[in-house]
CSV table of C-alpha atoms in Angstrom, one decimal:
chain,number,residue,atom,x,y,z
A,1,UNK,CA,38.6,-53.8,-40.5
A,2,UNK,CA,41.6,-56.4,-41.4
A,3,UNK,CA,44.4,-56.7,-39.3
A,4,UNK,CA,47.5,-58.0,-40.1
A,5,UNK,CA,50.7,-58.2,-38.1
A,6,UNK,CA,53.7,-60.2,-38.7
A,7,UNK,CA,57.9,-59.3,-37.8
A,8,UNK,CA,61.6,-58.5,-39.2
A,9,UNK,CA,64.5,-60.5,-38.2
A,10,UNK,CA,66.9,-58.9,-37.7
A,11,UNK,CA,70.6,-58.5,-37.1
A,12,UNK,CA,73.2,-56.7,-36.6
A,13,UNK,CA,76.7,-56.1,-37.2
A,14,UNK,CA,78.7,-53.4,-35.7
A,15,UNK,CA,78.0,-51.1,-33.2
A,16,UNK,CA,75.8,-48.7,-34.5
A,17,UNK,CA,74.3,-49.0,-37.7
A,18,UNK,CA,71.4,-48.2,-40.1
A,19,UNK,CA,69.5,-50.6,-41.9
A,20,UNK,CA,67.6,-49.7,-44.8
A,21,UNK,CA,64.3,-52.3,-44.5
A,22,UNK,CA,61.6,-50.5,-47.2
A,23,UNK,CA,61.8,-53.1,-49.8
A,24,UNK,CA,60.5,-55.3,-46.3
A,25,UNK,CA,57.9,-53.5,-45.9
A,26,UNK,CA,56.8,-53.1,-49.1
A,27,UNK,CA,56.5,-56.9,-49.7
A,28,UNK,CA,55.1,-57.1,-46.7
A,29,UNK,CA,52.5,-54.3,-48.0
A,30,UNK,CA,51.7,-55.9,-51.4
A,31,UNK,CA,51.2,-59.4,-49.4
A,32,UNK,CA,48.9,-58.1,-47.3
A,33,UNK,CA,47.7,-54.7,-49.1
A,34,UNK,CA,44.6,-52.5,-47.8
A,35,UNK,CA,43.1,-50.6,-49.8
A,36,UNK,CA,42.7,-48.0,-47.2
A,37,UNK,CA,44.2,-47.6,-43.6
A,38,UNK,CA,47.5,-47.6,-42.2
A,39,UNK,CA,50.8,-49.3,-41.5
A,40,UNK,CA,53.1,-49.6,-38.2
A,41,UNK,CA,56.6,-49.8,-37.7
A,42,UNK,CA,58.2,-50.9,-34.6
A,43,UNK,CA,60.8,-51.7,-33.0
A,44,UNK,CA,60.5,-54.1,-29.8
A,45,UNK,CA,63.9,-53.1,-28.6
A,46,UNK,CA,65.1,-50.0,-26.1
A,47,UNK,CA,68.4,-48.8,-27.7
A,48,UNK,CA,66.9,-49.9,-31.6
A,49,UNK,CA,64.5,-47.4,-33.3
A,50,UNK,CA,62.8,-46.6,-36.6
A,51,UNK,CA,63.6,-43.8,-38.4
A,52,UNK,CA,62.2,-42.2,-42.0
A,53,UNK,CA,64.9,-40.8,-43.7
A,54,UNK,CA,66.7,-40.8,-47.4
A,55,UNK,CA,68.6,-43.7,-48.6
A,56,UNK,CA,72.2,-42.8,-50.0
A,57,UNK,CA,75.0,-44.3,-48.3
A,58,UNK,CA,77.4,-41.2,-48.0
A,59,UNK,CA,74.8,-40.2,-45.8
A,60,UNK,CA,73.9,-43.1,-44.1
A,61,UNK,CA,78.0,-43.0,-42.8
A,62,UNK,CA,77.3,-39.4,-42.0
A,63,UNK,CA,74.8,-40.6,-40.0
A,64,UNK,CA,76.9,-43.2,-37.9
A,65,UNK,CA,79.4,-40.8,-37.3
A,66,UNK,CA,77.0,-38.1,-36.4
A,67,UNK,CA,75.1,-40.3,-33.1
A,68,UNK,CA,79.1,-41.8,-32.5
A,69,UNK,CA,80.0,-38.8,-31.4
A,70,UNK,CA,77.6,-36.9,-30.2
A,71,UNK,CA,77.0,-38.7,-28.0
A,72,UNK,CA,80.1,-40.5,-27.0
A,73,UNK,CA,80.2,-44.5,-25.0
A,74,UNK,CA,82.4,-43.8,-22.8
A,75,UNK,CA,81.4,-40.4,-20.3
A,76,UNK,CA,81.1,-41.6,-16.9
A,77,UNK,CA,76.9,-42.8,-16.7
A,78,UNK,CA,75.4,-44.7,-13.5
A,79,UNK,CA,74.0,-47.2,-15.8
A,80,UNK,CA,77.7,-48.2,-16.8
A,81,UNK,CA,78.5,-48.8,-13.4
A,82,UNK,CA,76.8,-52.4,-12.9
A,83,UNK,CA,75.4,-53.2,-16.0
A,84,UNK,CA,72.9,-56.4,-16.5
A,85,UNK,CA,73.6,-57.3,-19.4
A,86,UNK,CA,77.7,-56.3,-19.8
A,87,UNK,CA,77.3,-53.7,-22.4
A,88,UNK,CA,78.1,-50.0,-21.9
A,89,UNK,CA,75.7,-49.2,-23.4
A,90,UNK,CA,73.5,-46.1,-21.9
A,91,UNK,CA,74.4,-43.2,-24.3
A,92,UNK,CA,73.0,-45.8,-27.2
A,93,UNK,CA,69.9,-45.1,-24.2
A,94,UNK,CA,70.0,-41.5,-24.0
A,95,UNK,CA,70.1,-41.4,-28.2
A,96,UNK,CA,67.2,-43.0,-28.0
A,97,UNK,CA,65.1,-40.6,-26.3
A,98,UNK,CA,65.1,-38.7,-29.2
A,99,UNK,CA,64.1,-41.3,-31.4
A,100,UNK,CA,61.6,-43.5,-32.7
A,101,UNK,CA,59.8,-47.0,-31.0
A,102,UNK,CA,56.8,-45.9,-33.6
A,103,UNK,CA,56.0,-44.8,-37.2
A,104,UNK,CA,52.6,-44.9,-38.8
A,105,UNK,CA,52.1,-44.6,-42.7
A,106,UNK,CA,49.4,-43.8,-44.0
A,107,UNK,CA,47.3,-46.1,-47.4
A,108,UNK,CA,45.0,-44.2,-49.3
A,109,UNK,CA,43.9,-45.7,-52.6
A,110,UNK,CA,45.5,-48.9,-52.3
A,111,UNK,CA,49.2,-47.3,-51.9
A,112,UNK,CA,51.5,-47.0,-49.0
A,113,UNK,CA,52.3,-43.0,-49.5
A,114,UNK,CA,56.3,-43.4,-48.7
A,115,UNK,CA,57.4,-40.1,-50.0
A,116,UNK,CA,59.5,-40.1,-53.0
A,117,UNK,CA,62.8,-39.7,-51.2
A,118,UNK,CA,62.3,-41.6,-48.8
A,119,UNK,CA,63.1,-44.8,-47.0
A,120,UNK,CA,62.3,-46.8,-43.1
A,121,UNK,CA,65.3,-47.5,-41.4
A,122,UNK,CA,65.9,-50.0,-38.3
A,123,UNK,CA,68.8,-48.1,-36.2
A,124,UNK,CA,70.4,-49.9,-34.4
A,125,UNK,CA,72.3,-47.9,-31.8
A,126,UNK,CA,74.2,-50.8,-29.4
A,127,UNK,CA,74.8,-53.7,-32.4
A,128,UNK,CA,76.4,-55.8,-32.5
A,129,UNK,CA,73.5,-57.7,-32.0
A,130,UNK,CA,72.2,-61.7,-33.5
A,131,UNK,CA,69.0,-61.1,-32.8
A,132,UNK,CA,66.9,-58.2,-33.3
A,133,UNK,CA,63.6,-57.8,-34.1
A,134,UNK,CA,61.4,-55.3,-36.3
A,135,UNK,CA,57.2,-55.3,-36.3
A,136,UNK,CA,54.6,-54.3,-38.9
A,137,UNK,CA,51.3,-54.1,-38.6
A,138,UNK,CA,48.9,-53.5,-41.6
A,139,UNK,CA,45.6,-51.6,-40.3
A,140,UNK,CA,42.8,-50.6,-43.2
A,141,UNK,CA,39.7,-52.4,-45.2
A,142,UNK,CA,40.7,-53.8,-48.3
B,1,UNK,CA,35.4,-48.0,-39.8
B,2,UNK,CA,36.0,-44.8,-41.8
B,3,UNK,CA,39.0,-44.3,-43.3
B,4,UNK,CA,39.4,-40.9,-44.6
B,5,UNK,CA,42.7,-38.8,-45.7
B,6,UNK,CA,43.7,-35.9,-47.9
B,7,UNK,CA,46.9,-33.9,-48.5
B,8,UNK,CA,47.9,-30.0,-47.0
B,9,UNK,CA,50.3,-28.7,-49.8
B,10,UNK,CA,52.8,-26.0,-48.4
B,11,UNK,CA,55.6,-24.3,-49.8
B,12,UNK,CA,58.1,-22.8,-47.5
B,13,UNK,CA,60.3,-19.8,-47.2
B,14,UNK,CA,63.6,-20.1,-45.1
B,15,UNK,CA,65.8,-22.9,-44.9
B,16,UNK,CA,64.7,-24.3,-41.7
B,17,UNK,CA,61.0,-22.7,-41.2
B,18,UNK,CA,58.6,-24.1,-38.7
B,19,UNK,CA,55.1,-23.3,-40.1
B,20,UNK,CA,51.8,-23.7,-37.6
B,21,UNK,CA,49.6,-26.2,-39.4
B,22,UNK,CA,46.9,-27.0,-36.1
B,23,UNK,CA,44.2,-24.6,-38.0
B,24,UNK,CA,43.9,-26.8,-40.9
B,25,UNK,CA,44.2,-29.9,-39.5
B,26,UNK,CA,41.2,-29.1,-37.1
B,27,UNK,CA,39.4,-28.1,-39.8
B,28,UNK,CA,39.8,-31.5,-41.5
B,29,UNK,CA,38.7,-32.8,-38.5
B,30,UNK,CA,36.0,-30.6,-38.6
B,31,UNK,CA,34.6,-31.9,-42.3
B,32,UNK,CA,35.6,-35.4,-41.5
B,33,UNK,CA,34.1,-35.9,-38.2
B,34,UNK,CA,34.6,-38.6,-36.8
B,35,UNK,CA,33.3,-39.8,-32.8
B,36,UNK,CA,35.9,-41.7,-31.4
B,37,UNK,CA,38.9,-43.2,-33.8
B,38,UNK,CA,42.5,-40.7,-34.2
B,39,UNK,CA,43.9,-38.6,-36.0
B,40,UNK,CA,47.5,-39.0,-37.6
B,41,UNK,CA,49.8,-36.1,-39.1
B,42,UNK,CA,52.7,-38.0,-41.6
B,43,UNK,CA,55.4,-35.7,-43.9
B,44,UNK,CA,56.3,-37.3,-47.3
B,45,UNK,CA,59.6,-36.5,-46.8
B,46,UNK,CA,63.2,-37.4,-45.6
B,47,UNK,CA,63.6,-33.1,-44.5
B,48,UNK,CA,60.7,-32.3,-43.3
B,49,UNK,CA,58.8,-33.5,-39.9
B,50,UNK,CA,55.9,-33.2,-38.1
B,51,UNK,CA,56.0,-32.2,-34.1
B,52,UNK,CA,53.3,-30.9,-31.7
B,53,UNK,CA,54.7,-27.7,-29.3
B,54,UNK,CA,53.4,-24.7,-28.2
B,55,UNK,CA,52.5,-21.5,-30.9
B,56,UNK,CA,54.7,-18.2,-29.6
B,57,UNK,CA,56.4,-16.5,-32.5
B,58,UNK,CA,59.7,-15.5,-30.2
B,59,UNK,CA,60.0,-19.6,-29.0
B,60,UNK,CA,59.6,-20.6,-32.4
B,61,UNK,CA,62.6,-18.0,-33.9
B,62,UNK,CA,64.1,-20.3,-30.8
B,63,UNK,CA,63.1,-23.2,-32.5
B,64,UNK,CA,65.1,-22.1,-35.5
B,65,UNK,CA,68.3,-20.8,-34.2
B,66,UNK,CA,68.5,-23.9,-31.9
B,67,UNK,CA,68.3,-26.9,-35.1
B,68,UNK,CA,70.8,-24.4,-36.8
B,69,UNK,CA,73.5,-23.8,-34.4
B,70,UNK,CA,72.9,-27.3,-33.0
B,71,UNK,CA,74.1,-29.3,-36.8
B,72,UNK,CA,75.5,-27.1,-38.7
B,73,UNK,CA,75.5,-26.4,-42.7
B,74,UNK,CA,78.6,-26.5,-43.7
B,75,UNK,CA,80.6,-29.4,-42.1
B,76,UNK,CA,82.8,-31.6,-44.2
B,77,UNK,CA,79.5,-34.4,-44.8
B,78,UNK,CA,80.2,-36.9,-47.1
B,79,UNK,CA,76.6,-36.9,-48.5
B,80,UNK,CA,77.3,-32.8,-49.4
B,81,UNK,CA,80.3,-34.2,-52.0
B,82,UNK,CA,78.1,-35.1,-54.6
B,83,UNK,CA,74.6,-33.6,-53.6
B,84,UNK,CA,71.8,-35.9,-56.0
B,85,UNK,CA,69.4,-33.0,-55.9
B,86,UNK,CA,72.5,-30.0,-55.8
B,87,UNK,CA,71.9,-29.1,-51.9
B,88,UNK,CA,74.4,-29.4,-49.4
B,89,UNK,CA,71.1,-30.1,-46.6
B,90,UNK,CA,73.1,-33.7,-45.0
B,91,UNK,CA,72.6,-31.6,-41.4
B,92,UNK,CA,68.3,-31.7,-42.7
B,93,UNK,CA,69.0,-35.1,-42.3
B,94,UNK,CA,71.1,-35.5,-39.7
B,95,UNK,CA,68.4,-33.4,-37.5
B,96,UNK,CA,65.6,-35.7,-38.6
B,97,UNK,CA,66.6,-38.3,-37.6
B,98,UNK,CA,65.6,-37.2,-34.0
B,99,UNK,CA,61.7,-36.2,-35.5
B,100,UNK,CA,58.8,-37.4,-36.5
B,101,UNK,CA,57.4,-38.2,-40.1
B,102,UNK,CA,54.6,-38.8,-37.8
B,103,UNK,CA,51.9,-38.3,-34.8
B,104,UNK,CA,48.5,-39.8,-34.3
B,105,UNK,CA,46.2,-37.7,-31.9
B,106,UNK,CA,43.3,-39.5,-30.3
B,107,UNK,CA,39.6,-38.7,-30.6
B,108,UNK,CA,36.7,-39.5,-28.6
B,109,UNK,CA,33.7,-39.0,-27.8
B,110,UNK,CA,33.5,-36.1,-31.0
B,111,UNK,CA,37.3,-34.3,-30.0
B,112,UNK,CA,40.6,-34.0,-30.6
B,113,UNK,CA,42.5,-34.6,-28.1
B,114,UNK,CA,44.7,-31.6,-28.8
B,115,UNK,CA,46.0,-30.3,-25.2
B,116,UNK,CA,45.7,-26.3,-24.3
B,117,UNK,CA,49.0,-25.3,-25.6
B,118,UNK,CA,49.7,-28.0,-28.3
B,119,UNK,CA,49.6,-26.9,-31.7
B,120,UNK,CA,50.6,-28.5,-34.8
B,121,UNK,CA,53.9,-28.1,-36.4
B,122,UNK,CA,55.6,-29.1,-40.5
B,123,UNK,CA,59.2,-28.7,-39.7
B,124,UNK,CA,61.2,-27.7,-42.4
B,125,UNK,CA,64.6,-28.1,-42.6
B,126,UNK,CA,65.6,-27.9,-46.2
B,127,UNK,CA,64.2,-25.0,-47.3
B,128,UNK,CA,62.9,-23.1,-49.3
B,129,UNK,CA,60.2,-25.3,-51.1
B,130,UNK,CA,57.7,-24.9,-53.9
B,131,UNK,CA,56.7,-27.9,-52.6
B,132,UNK,CA,56.1,-29.9,-49.6
B,133,UNK,CA,53.6,-32.5,-48.1
B,134,UNK,CA,50.9,-32.8,-45.5
B,135,UNK,CA,49.2,-36.3,-45.0
B,136,UNK,CA,46.1,-36.1,-43.0
B,137,UNK,CA,44.2,-39.2,-42.1
B,138,UNK,CA,41.3,-39.6,-39.8
B,139,UNK,CA,40.6,-43.5,-38.8
B,140,UNK,CA,37.6,-44.3,-36.3
B,141,UNK,CA,33.8,-44.7,-36.3
B,142,UNK,CA,31.5,-41.9,-36.6
C,1,UNK,CA,36.1,-52.5,-33.9
C,2,UNK,CA,36.7,-52.0,-30.8
C,3,UNK,CA,37.2,-47.8,-30.1
C,4,UNK,CA,38.6,-46.9,-25.6
C,5,UNK,CA,40.5,-44.1,-25.1
C,6,UNK,CA,41.3,-42.7,-21.2
C,7,UNK,CA,43.5,-40.3,-18.9
C,8,UNK,CA,45.8,-41.1,-16.8
C,9,UNK,CA,46.3,-38.2,-14.4
C,10,UNK,CA,50.1,-37.6,-13.0
C,11,UNK,CA,51.3,-35.1,-10.6
C,12,UNK,CA,55.4,-34.5,-11.7
C,13,UNK,CA,58.1,-33.1,-8.4
C,14,UNK,CA,61.5,-31.7,-10.8
C,15,UNK,CA,62.1,-30.4,-13.9
C,16,UNK,CA,62.6,-33.0,-15.2
C,17,UNK,CA,61.2,-36.3,-14.7
C,18,UNK,CA,61.1,-39.8,-15.8
C,19,UNK,CA,58.2,-41.6,-15.0
C,20,UNK,CA,57.6,-45.0,-16.1
C,21,UNK,CA,54.0,-45.7,-16.4
C,22,UNK,CA,54.2,-49.1,-18.1
C,23,UNK,CA,52.3,-51.1,-15.2
C,24,UNK,CA,49.4,-48.8,-15.8
C,25,UNK,CA,49.0,-49.0,-19.6
C,26,UNK,CA,49.2,-52.8,-19.4
C,27,UNK,CA,46.8,-52.3,-16.6
C,28,UNK,CA,44.0,-50.3,-18.9
C,29,UNK,CA,44.9,-53.3,-21.9
C,30,UNK,CA,44.0,-55.9,-19.8
C,31,UNK,CA,40.8,-54.6,-18.5
C,32,UNK,CA,40.2,-53.0,-21.8
C,33,UNK,CA,41.9,-56.1,-23.9
C,34,UNK,CA,41.4,-56.5,-28.0
C,35,UNK,CA,42.8,-59.9,-29.2
C,36,UNK,CA,44.8,-57.7,-32.6
C,37,UNK,CA,45.2,-53.9,-32.6
C,38,UNK,CA,47.1,-51.2,-31.7
C,39,UNK,CA,47.6,-49.4,-28.3
C,40,UNK,CA,48.6,-45.8,-28.8
C,41,UNK,CA,50.2,-43.0,-25.8
C,42,UNK,CA,50.0,-39.5,-26.2
C,43,UNK,CA,51.0,-37.1,-23.8
C,44,UNK,CA,48.5,-33.7,-23.9
C,45,UNK,CA,51.7,-30.8,-23.1
C,46,UNK,CA,53.6,-29.3,-24.6
C,47,UNK,CA,56.4,-29.6,-22.2
C,48,UNK,CA,55.6,-33.5,-21.7
C,49,UNK,CA,56.6,-35.8,-24.2
C,50,UNK,CA,56.6,-40.6,-23.8
C,51,UNK,CA,59.2,-42.4,-24.7
C,52,UNK,CA,59.9,-46.0,-24.9
C,53,UNK,CA,63.1,-47.3,-23.2
C,54,UNK,CA,64.7,-48.7,-20.4
C,55,UNK,CA,63.8,-48.7,-16.7
C,56,UNK,CA,66.6,-48.8,-14.7
C,57,UNK,CA,66.8,-46.7,-11.7
C,58,UNK,CA,70.7,-45.5,-12.8
C,59,UNK,CA,69.5,-44.8,-15.9
C,60,UNK,CA,67.1,-42.8,-15.7
C,61,UNK,CA,69.1,-40.7,-13.9
C,62,UNK,CA,71.3,-40.3,-16.4
C,63,UNK,CA,68.7,-39.3,-18.9
C,64,UNK,CA,68.0,-36.5,-16.8
C,65,UNK,CA,71.4,-35.5,-16.9
C,66,UNK,CA,72.4,-36.1,-19.6
C,67,UNK,CA,68.8,-33.5,-21.1
C,68,UNK,CA,69.6,-31.0,-18.3
C,69,UNK,CA,73.6,-30.4,-19.3
C,70,UNK,CA,72.1,-30.4,-23.6
C,71,UNK,CA,70.0,-27.3,-23.9
C,72,UNK,CA,70.7,-25.6,-20.9
C,73,UNK,CA,67.6,-23.4,-18.9
C,74,UNK,CA,69.3,-20.4,-18.4
C,75,UNK,CA,70.8,-18.9,-22.2
C,76,UNK,CA,69.4,-15.9,-24.0
C,77,UNK,CA,65.8,-17.0,-25.5
C,78,UNK,CA,63.5,-14.9,-26.3
C,79,UNK,CA,60.6,-17.4,-25.4
C,80,UNK,CA,62.1,-16.1,-22.1
C,81,UNK,CA,61.6,-12.8,-22.1
C,82,UNK,CA,57.4,-12.5,-21.5
C,83,UNK,CA,56.4,-15.1,-20.0
C,84,UNK,CA,53.3,-16.0,-20.8
C,85,UNK,CA,52.7,-19.1,-18.4
C,86,UNK,CA,55.8,-17.0,-15.8
C,87,UNK,CA,58.3,-20.2,-16.1
C,88,UNK,CA,61.0,-20.3,-18.6
C,89,UNK,CA,60.9,-22.6,-20.3
C,90,UNK,CA,62.8,-22.2,-24.5
C,91,UNK,CA,64.5,-25.4,-23.0
C,92,UNK,CA,62.2,-27.7,-22.2
C,93,UNK,CA,59.9,-26.7,-25.2
C,94,UNK,CA,63.6,-26.8,-27.5
C,95,UNK,CA,64.2,-30.5,-25.9
C,96,UNK,CA,60.4,-31.4,-26.9
C,97,UNK,CA,61.3,-30.9,-30.7
C,98,UNK,CA,63.5,-34.0,-30.2
C,99,UNK,CA,61.0,-36.5,-28.7
C,100,UNK,CA,57.3,-37.1,-29.3
C,101,UNK,CA,54.0,-36.6,-28.4
C,102,UNK,CA,52.4,-40.2,-29.6
C,103,UNK,CA,53.6,-44.0,-29.5
C,104,UNK,CA,51.8,-46.6,-31.1
C,105,UNK,CA,52.4,-50.2,-29.9
C,106,UNK,CA,50.7,-52.9,-32.2
C,107,UNK,CA,48.7,-56.0,-30.1
C,108,UNK,CA,48.4,-59.1,-31.9
C,109,UNK,CA,46.7,-62.2,-30.6
C,110,UNK,CA,45.5,-61.3,-27.5
C,111,UNK,CA,49.6,-60.2,-26.9
C,112,UNK,CA,50.7,-56.1,-26.3
C,113,UNK,CA,54.1,-56.6,-28.6
C,114,UNK,CA,56.5,-54.6,-25.7
C,115,UNK,CA,59.8,-56.2,-26.2
C,116,UNK,CA,62.0,-57.7,-23.1
C,117,UNK,CA,63.6,-53.9,-22.0
C,118,UNK,CA,61.3,-52.0,-23.1
C,119,UNK,CA,59.3,-49.7,-20.4
C,120,UNK,CA,56.8,-46.4,-21.4
C,121,UNK,CA,58.2,-43.4,-19.5
C,122,UNK,CA,55.8,-39.8,-19.4
C,123,UNK,CA,59.0,-37.5,-20.2
C,124,UNK,CA,58.4,-34.1,-18.0
C,125,UNK,CA,60.3,-31.0,-19.2
C,126,UNK,CA,59.1,-28.4,-17.5
C,127,UNK,CA,58.1,-29.7,-13.9
C,128,UNK,CA,56.6,-29.0,-10.9
C,129,UNK,CA,53.3,-29.9,-12.7
C,130,UNK,CA,50.5,-30.4,-10.3
C,131,UNK,CA,48.5,-32.3,-13.3
C,132,UNK,CA,49.1,-33.8,-16.2
C,133,UNK,CA,47.5,-35.9,-18.9
C,134,UNK,CA,48.3,-38.9,-20.6
C,135,UNK,CA,46.2,-40.0,-22.5
C,136,UNK,CA,46.1,-44.6,-23.2
C,137,UNK,CA,43.8,-45.4,-26.7
C,138,UNK,CA,43.3,-48.7,-27.6
C,139,UNK,CA,42.2,-49.7,-30.8
C,140,UNK,CA,41.5,-53.0,-32.6
C,141,UNK,CA,39.1,-55.8,-32.5
C,142,UNK,CA,37.8,-58.1,-29.6
């Protein structure tokens, strides 16, 4: 059984930001390839998550607009009355209820089974942030 | 370590369609049973996803209505201005932000631990489509 | 390959309830520790799910308010016309479409890689319930 875990450090520059990490993850897979197994992508945050979706710059702009409008930041949230870290981020946590901390992609016959139009995204919901961490874990047999 | 990966081919017939794949997955499990491990269900698409929920025909109709109304197709989305594939599907990708590409179900003592009211669904958000692929992977020990 | 699966029994006391199960899961991990691997948290229900988010009591209240308002219970849902179990819970199933039945957290070098602000929650969407079950599975190498 082969097990490998690493981290991709990220910094974000906008309140909501959709970052394509597909190439990073493919590089990690090619350097730590298994013949059969799976790769798990894990966001170690409570206001940043993982999504698998299409990479197209106009679509990423639509995503930011959609998320911004669905749960506007400035509402009377209790979490924002005495913010521990000075951030008014209740809206980020609420959007996060509908997101994924982890996604798992199968690997079979040496191939990462990402679909043709699928890219892997880190979804920042409470940026900008200097230090974000995305965990990448490979499990399987070489 | 036992590893097995296969695909369920699907074709969809409506813009939004909720397809119960539980029996397919149970069949795959019974033919490739492990004593302990897990099964991962993975949608290889950026506008179709996986959900675990209750199978009841009226509820599946409610789901289609709910998803259709929450993010209506005809809005001024940037992604729809020059669609790569001719599809006005920004709304499908946006709904997909809240969905799961993968779900993982534990297997213990030879039993797939699906709860009493749980069924496994393929969620088509941009149909109809001739060819969709759901990946099923079993990991564990026999 | 080490495989361990157990269940946390839960009972819930409100229609929507956000229960922090982080300590339970850390205890299970410390009693069944692997050096490298992962832990999968799985809700065996179709109206209760798993989330990873921040534990802060005001935020948990915001979550309940948010979920209650986003999909109000009393609408003309078809699923509620002849409820199998007497429960008007279409709204719970619809919210569940956006939630996770499972989340997977990596374990590396003997450490569960939960982020600093991350807690693990059981999300009850159709309570109160006498008996709910959260499955916890550890896979890896000791």
